[in-house]
C-alpha positions as semicolon CSV with decimal commas, in nm:
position;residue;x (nm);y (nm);z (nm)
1;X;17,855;12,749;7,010
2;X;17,917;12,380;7,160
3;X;17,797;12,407;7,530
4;X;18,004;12,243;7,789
5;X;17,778;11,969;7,976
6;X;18,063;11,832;8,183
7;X;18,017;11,834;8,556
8;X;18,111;11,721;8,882
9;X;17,899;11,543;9,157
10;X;18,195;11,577;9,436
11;X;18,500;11,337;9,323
12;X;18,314;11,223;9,011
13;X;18,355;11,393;8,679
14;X;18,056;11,322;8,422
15;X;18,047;11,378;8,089
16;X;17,676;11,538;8,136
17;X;17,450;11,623;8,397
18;X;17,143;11,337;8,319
19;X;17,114;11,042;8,467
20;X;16,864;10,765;8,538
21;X;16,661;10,722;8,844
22;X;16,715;10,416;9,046
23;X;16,441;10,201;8,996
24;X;16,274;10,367;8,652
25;X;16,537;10,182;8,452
26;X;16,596;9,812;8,554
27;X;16,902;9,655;8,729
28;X;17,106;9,610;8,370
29;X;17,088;9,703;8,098
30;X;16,765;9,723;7,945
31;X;16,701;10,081;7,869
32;X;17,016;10,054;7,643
33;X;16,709;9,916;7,366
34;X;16,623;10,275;7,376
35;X;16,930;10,497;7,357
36;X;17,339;10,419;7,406
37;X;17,385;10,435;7,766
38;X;17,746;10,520;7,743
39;X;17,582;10,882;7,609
40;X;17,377;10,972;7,982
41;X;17,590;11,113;8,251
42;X;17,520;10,788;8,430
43;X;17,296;10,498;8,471
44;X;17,121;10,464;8,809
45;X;17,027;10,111;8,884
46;X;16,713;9,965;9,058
47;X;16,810;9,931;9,472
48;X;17,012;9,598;9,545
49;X;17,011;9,463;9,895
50;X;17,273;9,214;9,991
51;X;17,008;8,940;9,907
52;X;16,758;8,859;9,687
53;X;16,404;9,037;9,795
54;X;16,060;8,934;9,677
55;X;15,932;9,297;9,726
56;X;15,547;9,408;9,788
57;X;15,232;9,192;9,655
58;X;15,057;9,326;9,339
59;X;14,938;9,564;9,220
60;X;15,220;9,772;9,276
61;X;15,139;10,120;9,020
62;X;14,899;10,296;8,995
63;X;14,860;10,610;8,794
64;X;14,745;10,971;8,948
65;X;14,679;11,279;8,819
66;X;14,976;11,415;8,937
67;X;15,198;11,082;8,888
68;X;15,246;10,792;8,986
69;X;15,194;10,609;9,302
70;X;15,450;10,259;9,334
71;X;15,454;10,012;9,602
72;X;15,718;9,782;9,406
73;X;15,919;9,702;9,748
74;X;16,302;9,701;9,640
75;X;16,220;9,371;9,462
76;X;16,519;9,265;9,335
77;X;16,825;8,950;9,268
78;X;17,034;9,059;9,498
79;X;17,400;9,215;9,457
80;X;17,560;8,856;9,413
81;X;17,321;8,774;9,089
82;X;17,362;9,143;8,991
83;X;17,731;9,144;9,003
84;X;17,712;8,821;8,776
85;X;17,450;8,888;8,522
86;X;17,338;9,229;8,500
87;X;17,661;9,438;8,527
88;X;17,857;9,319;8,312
89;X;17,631;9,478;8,005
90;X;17,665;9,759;8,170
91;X;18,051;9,800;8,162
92;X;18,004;9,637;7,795
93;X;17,810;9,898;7,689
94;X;18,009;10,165;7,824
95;X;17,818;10,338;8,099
96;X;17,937;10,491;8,402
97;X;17,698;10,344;8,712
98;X;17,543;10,436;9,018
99;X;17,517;10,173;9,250
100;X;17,196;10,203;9,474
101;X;17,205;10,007;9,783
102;X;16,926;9,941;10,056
103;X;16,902;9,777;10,412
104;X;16,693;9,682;10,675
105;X;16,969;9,689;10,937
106;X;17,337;9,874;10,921
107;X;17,478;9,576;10,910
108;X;17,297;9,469;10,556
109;X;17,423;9,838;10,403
110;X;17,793;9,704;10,513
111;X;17,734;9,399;10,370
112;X;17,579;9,503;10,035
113;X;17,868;9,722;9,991
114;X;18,118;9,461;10,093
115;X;17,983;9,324;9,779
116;X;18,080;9,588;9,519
117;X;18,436;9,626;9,691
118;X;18,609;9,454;9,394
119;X;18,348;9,540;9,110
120;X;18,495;9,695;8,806
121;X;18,528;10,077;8,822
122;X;18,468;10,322;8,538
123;X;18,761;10,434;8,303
124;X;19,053;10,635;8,457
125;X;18,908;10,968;8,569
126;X;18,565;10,889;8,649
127;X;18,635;10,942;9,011
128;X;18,945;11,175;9,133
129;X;18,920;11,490;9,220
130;X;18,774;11,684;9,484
131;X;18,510;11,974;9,567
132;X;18,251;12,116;9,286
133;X;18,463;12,391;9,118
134;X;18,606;12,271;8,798
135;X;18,389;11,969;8,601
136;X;18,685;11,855;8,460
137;X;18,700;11,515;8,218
138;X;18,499;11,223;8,246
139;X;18,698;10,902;8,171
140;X;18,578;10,652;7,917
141;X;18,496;10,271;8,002
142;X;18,209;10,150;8,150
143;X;18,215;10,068;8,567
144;X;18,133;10,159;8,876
145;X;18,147;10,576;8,981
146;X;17,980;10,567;9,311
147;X;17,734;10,393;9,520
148;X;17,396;10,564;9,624
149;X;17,288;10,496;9,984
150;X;16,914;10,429;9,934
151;X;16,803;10,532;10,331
152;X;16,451;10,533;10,257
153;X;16,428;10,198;10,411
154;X;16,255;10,027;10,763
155;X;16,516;9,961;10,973
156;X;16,427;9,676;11,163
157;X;16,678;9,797;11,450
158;X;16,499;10,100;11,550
159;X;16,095;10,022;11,542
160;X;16,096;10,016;11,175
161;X;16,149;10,356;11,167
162;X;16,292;10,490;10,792
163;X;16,662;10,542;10,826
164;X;16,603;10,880;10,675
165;X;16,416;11,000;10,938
166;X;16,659;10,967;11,143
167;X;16,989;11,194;11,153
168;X;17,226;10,932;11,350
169;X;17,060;10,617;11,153
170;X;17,137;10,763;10,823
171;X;17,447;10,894;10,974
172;X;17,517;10,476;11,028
173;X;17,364;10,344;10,704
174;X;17,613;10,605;10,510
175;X;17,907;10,460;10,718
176;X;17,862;10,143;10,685
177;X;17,884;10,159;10,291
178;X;18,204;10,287;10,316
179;X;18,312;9,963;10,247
180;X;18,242;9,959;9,865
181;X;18,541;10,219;9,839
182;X;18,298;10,439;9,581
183;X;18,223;10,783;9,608
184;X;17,893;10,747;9,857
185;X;17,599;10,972;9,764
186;X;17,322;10,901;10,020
187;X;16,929;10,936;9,823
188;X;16,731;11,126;10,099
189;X;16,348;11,158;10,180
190;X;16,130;11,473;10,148
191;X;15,909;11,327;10,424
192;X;16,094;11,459;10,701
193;X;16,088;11,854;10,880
194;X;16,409;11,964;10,785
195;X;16,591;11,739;10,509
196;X;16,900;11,930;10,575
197;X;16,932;11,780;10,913
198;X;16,981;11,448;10,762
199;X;17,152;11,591;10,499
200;X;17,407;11,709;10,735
201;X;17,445;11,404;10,945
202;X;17,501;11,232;10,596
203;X;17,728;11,459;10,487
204;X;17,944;11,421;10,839
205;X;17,958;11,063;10,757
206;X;18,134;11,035;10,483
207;X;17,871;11,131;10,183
208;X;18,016;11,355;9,965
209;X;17,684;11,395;9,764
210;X;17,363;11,424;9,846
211;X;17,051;11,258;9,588
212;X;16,730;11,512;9,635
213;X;16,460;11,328;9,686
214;X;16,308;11,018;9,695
215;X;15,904;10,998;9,651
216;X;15,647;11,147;9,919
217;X;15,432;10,921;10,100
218;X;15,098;10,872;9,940
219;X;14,770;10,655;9,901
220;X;14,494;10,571;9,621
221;X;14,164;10,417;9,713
222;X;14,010;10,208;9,441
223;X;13,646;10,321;9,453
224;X;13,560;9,984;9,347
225;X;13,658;9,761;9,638
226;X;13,621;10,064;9,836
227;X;14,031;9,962;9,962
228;X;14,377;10,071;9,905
229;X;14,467;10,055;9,532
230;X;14,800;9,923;9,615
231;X;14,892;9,574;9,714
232;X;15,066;9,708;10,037
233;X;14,805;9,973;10,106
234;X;15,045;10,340;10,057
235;X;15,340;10,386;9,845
236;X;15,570;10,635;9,698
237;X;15,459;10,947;9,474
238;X;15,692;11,041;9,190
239;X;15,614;11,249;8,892
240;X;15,533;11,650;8,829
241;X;15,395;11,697;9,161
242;X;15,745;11,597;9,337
243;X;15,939;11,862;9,137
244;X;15,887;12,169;9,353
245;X;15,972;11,941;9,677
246;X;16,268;11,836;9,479
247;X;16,373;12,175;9,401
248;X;16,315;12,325;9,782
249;X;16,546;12,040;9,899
250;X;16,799;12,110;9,638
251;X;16,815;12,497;9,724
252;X;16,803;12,406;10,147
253;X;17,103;12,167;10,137
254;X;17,291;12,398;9,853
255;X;17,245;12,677;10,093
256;X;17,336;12,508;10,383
257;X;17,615;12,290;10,238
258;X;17,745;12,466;9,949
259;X;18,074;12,249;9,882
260;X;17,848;11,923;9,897
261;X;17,748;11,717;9,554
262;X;17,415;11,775;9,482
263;X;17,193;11,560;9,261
264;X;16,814;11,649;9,170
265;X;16,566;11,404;9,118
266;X;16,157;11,460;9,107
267;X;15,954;11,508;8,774
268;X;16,182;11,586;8,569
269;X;16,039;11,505;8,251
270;X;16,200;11,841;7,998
271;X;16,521;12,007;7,987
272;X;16,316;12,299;8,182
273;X;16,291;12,090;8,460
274;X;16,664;12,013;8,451
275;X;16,764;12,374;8,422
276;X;16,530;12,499;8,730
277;X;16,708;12,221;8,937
278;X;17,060;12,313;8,836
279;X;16,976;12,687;8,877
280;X;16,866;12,602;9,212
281;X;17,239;12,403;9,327
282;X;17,197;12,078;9,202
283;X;17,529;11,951;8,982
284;X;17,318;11,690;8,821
285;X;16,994;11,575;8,764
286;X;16,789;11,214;8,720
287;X;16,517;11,108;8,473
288;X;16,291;10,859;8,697
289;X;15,899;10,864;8,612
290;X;15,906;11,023;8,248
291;X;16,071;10,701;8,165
292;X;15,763;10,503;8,230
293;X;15,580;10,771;7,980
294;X;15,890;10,779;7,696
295;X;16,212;10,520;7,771
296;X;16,375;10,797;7,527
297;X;16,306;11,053;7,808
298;X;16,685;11,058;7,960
299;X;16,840;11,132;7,601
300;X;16,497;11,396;7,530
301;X;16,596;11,532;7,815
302;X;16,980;11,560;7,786
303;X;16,936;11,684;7,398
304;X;16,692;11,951;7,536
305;X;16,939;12,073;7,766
306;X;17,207;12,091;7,521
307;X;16,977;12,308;7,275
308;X;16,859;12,495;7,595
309;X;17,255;12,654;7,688
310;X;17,303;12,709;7,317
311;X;16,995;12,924;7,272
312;X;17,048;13,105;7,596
313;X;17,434;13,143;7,491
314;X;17,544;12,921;7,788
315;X;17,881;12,794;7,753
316;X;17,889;12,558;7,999
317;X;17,618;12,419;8,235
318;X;17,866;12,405;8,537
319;X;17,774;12,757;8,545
320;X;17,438;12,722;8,569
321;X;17,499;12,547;8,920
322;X;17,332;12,761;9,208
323;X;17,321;13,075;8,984
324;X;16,960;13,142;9,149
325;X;17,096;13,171;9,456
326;X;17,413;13,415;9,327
């Protein structure tokens, strides 16, 4: 038996259910050393602000015994520069992308996705379609499929506050990106009460998937200095201790929303990890820190998966989708 990996993260059809995380696999093209990127379901790419962005002061990892800590700030060229140089490999080497944009204001999420407005899109049917039932066919080509809404941002406008703490400011960030015309998939925090509050406000404004989660807050002290082991004092924890935050989140906003595009993303570093996020309602699922361990970790993973359905006789992992909650 040939399992069926197709899926569907709302409008957009993918060939598989693996991705990259944003920021675990550069703005381009660079993991392609390591694997054809035209094989992954799509590639993720670092978040792009409308501008170029220096990012935090070194050092900016750290490892931890559940993870890893980062503190790397959204450094990155800016959309302009990444339009130019680093997207074009990507379309030459035949991957589908996933656009992550960030802000400090509404007004820089409208602009950054001003930006991508005329990009190249993937292949013909890499995008129509609507709801979850039915995967249906990915398209070939390499391009754009949708933009992720990075909200896990300061906004400047409201006390530096993180948009996604906030139901109507992630409600605005999600608007204003509207004006890329992709698919808009808004990347939401675990550090908040109830994520599907903001999931729902997100949703209401125009997000037809949701990406579940981004890193938990979290701080190192370097025993040496007797200080914060990161440049900017706290930072982001990613790795094995995320995925059973990631998986809650998944199965809240599945529950609560269950025609919404789900993506899971938090230590998912075997296709065991994949499977318990896809039993749990997520359509798809990201590789982020088991990158930094193996750069082969997003084809491991999606080769894992693939064995996985054909041991358990599973003819197609759209129907793995939710089935924990059946």
């Amino acid at each position: 038996m040939v399992p069926d990996l197709a899926t569907r993260v709302g409008s957009v059809s993918l060939p598989n259910p693996v991705m990259t995380a944003s920021g675990t696999a550069g703005h381009g093209a660079e993991l392609g050393a390591f694997g054809p990127l035209d094989r992954l379901g799509a590639v993720v790419v670092k978040s792009l602000s409308a501008r170029p962005w220096d990012g935090n002061p070194a050092p900016r990892v750290r490892e931890v015994a559940a993870g890893m800590l980062n503190s790397v700030g959204l450094q990155g060229p800016g959309l302009p520069a990444w339009l130019d140089h680093d997207l074009p490999d990507l379309v030459a080497a035949g991957a589908r992308v996933v656009v992550s944009i960030w802000g400090r204001t509404v007004d820089d999420y409208a602009a950054a996705a001003a930006l991508l407005a005329d990009a190249p899109r993937a292949g013909a049917g890499g995008g129509a379609g609507t709801g979850r039932a039915g995967a249906g066919k990915a398209g070939g080509g390499g391009g754009l499929v949708a933009v992720e809404v990075n909200v896990s941002c300061p906004n400047v406008e409201d006390r530096s506050r993180m948009f996604a703490h906030s139901p109507s400011a992630t409600a605005e960030a999600v608007d204003a990106a509207g004006a890329a015309g992709l698919a808009r998939w808004a990347k939401l925090s675990p550090n908040v009460a109830d994520v599907t509050e903001i999931a729902g406000a997100a949703l209401s404004a125009g997000a037809e998937a949701l990406t579940l989660v981004n890193t938990l807050l979290g701080l190192a002290v370097d025993l040496d200095s007797r200080r914060p082991a990161l440049g900017a004092g706290g930072g982001g924890l990613s790795g094995p201790a995320v995925h059973p935050v990631a998986v809650r989140a998944v199965w809240d906003c599945r529950r609560a929303f269950p025609d919404a595009g789900i993506v899971g993303v938090g230590g998912v570093f075997g296709p065991q990890d994949a499977v318990e996020l896809l039993l749990a309602g997520a359509d798809a699922v990201q590789v982020g820190t088991a990158t930094f361990r193996d750069p082969r970790a997003p084809w491991k993973v999606l080769d894992g998966l693939r064995r996985w359905c054909r041991r358990h006789r599973v003819a197609a992992v759209a129907d793995l989708v939710g089935q924990a909650q059946a």
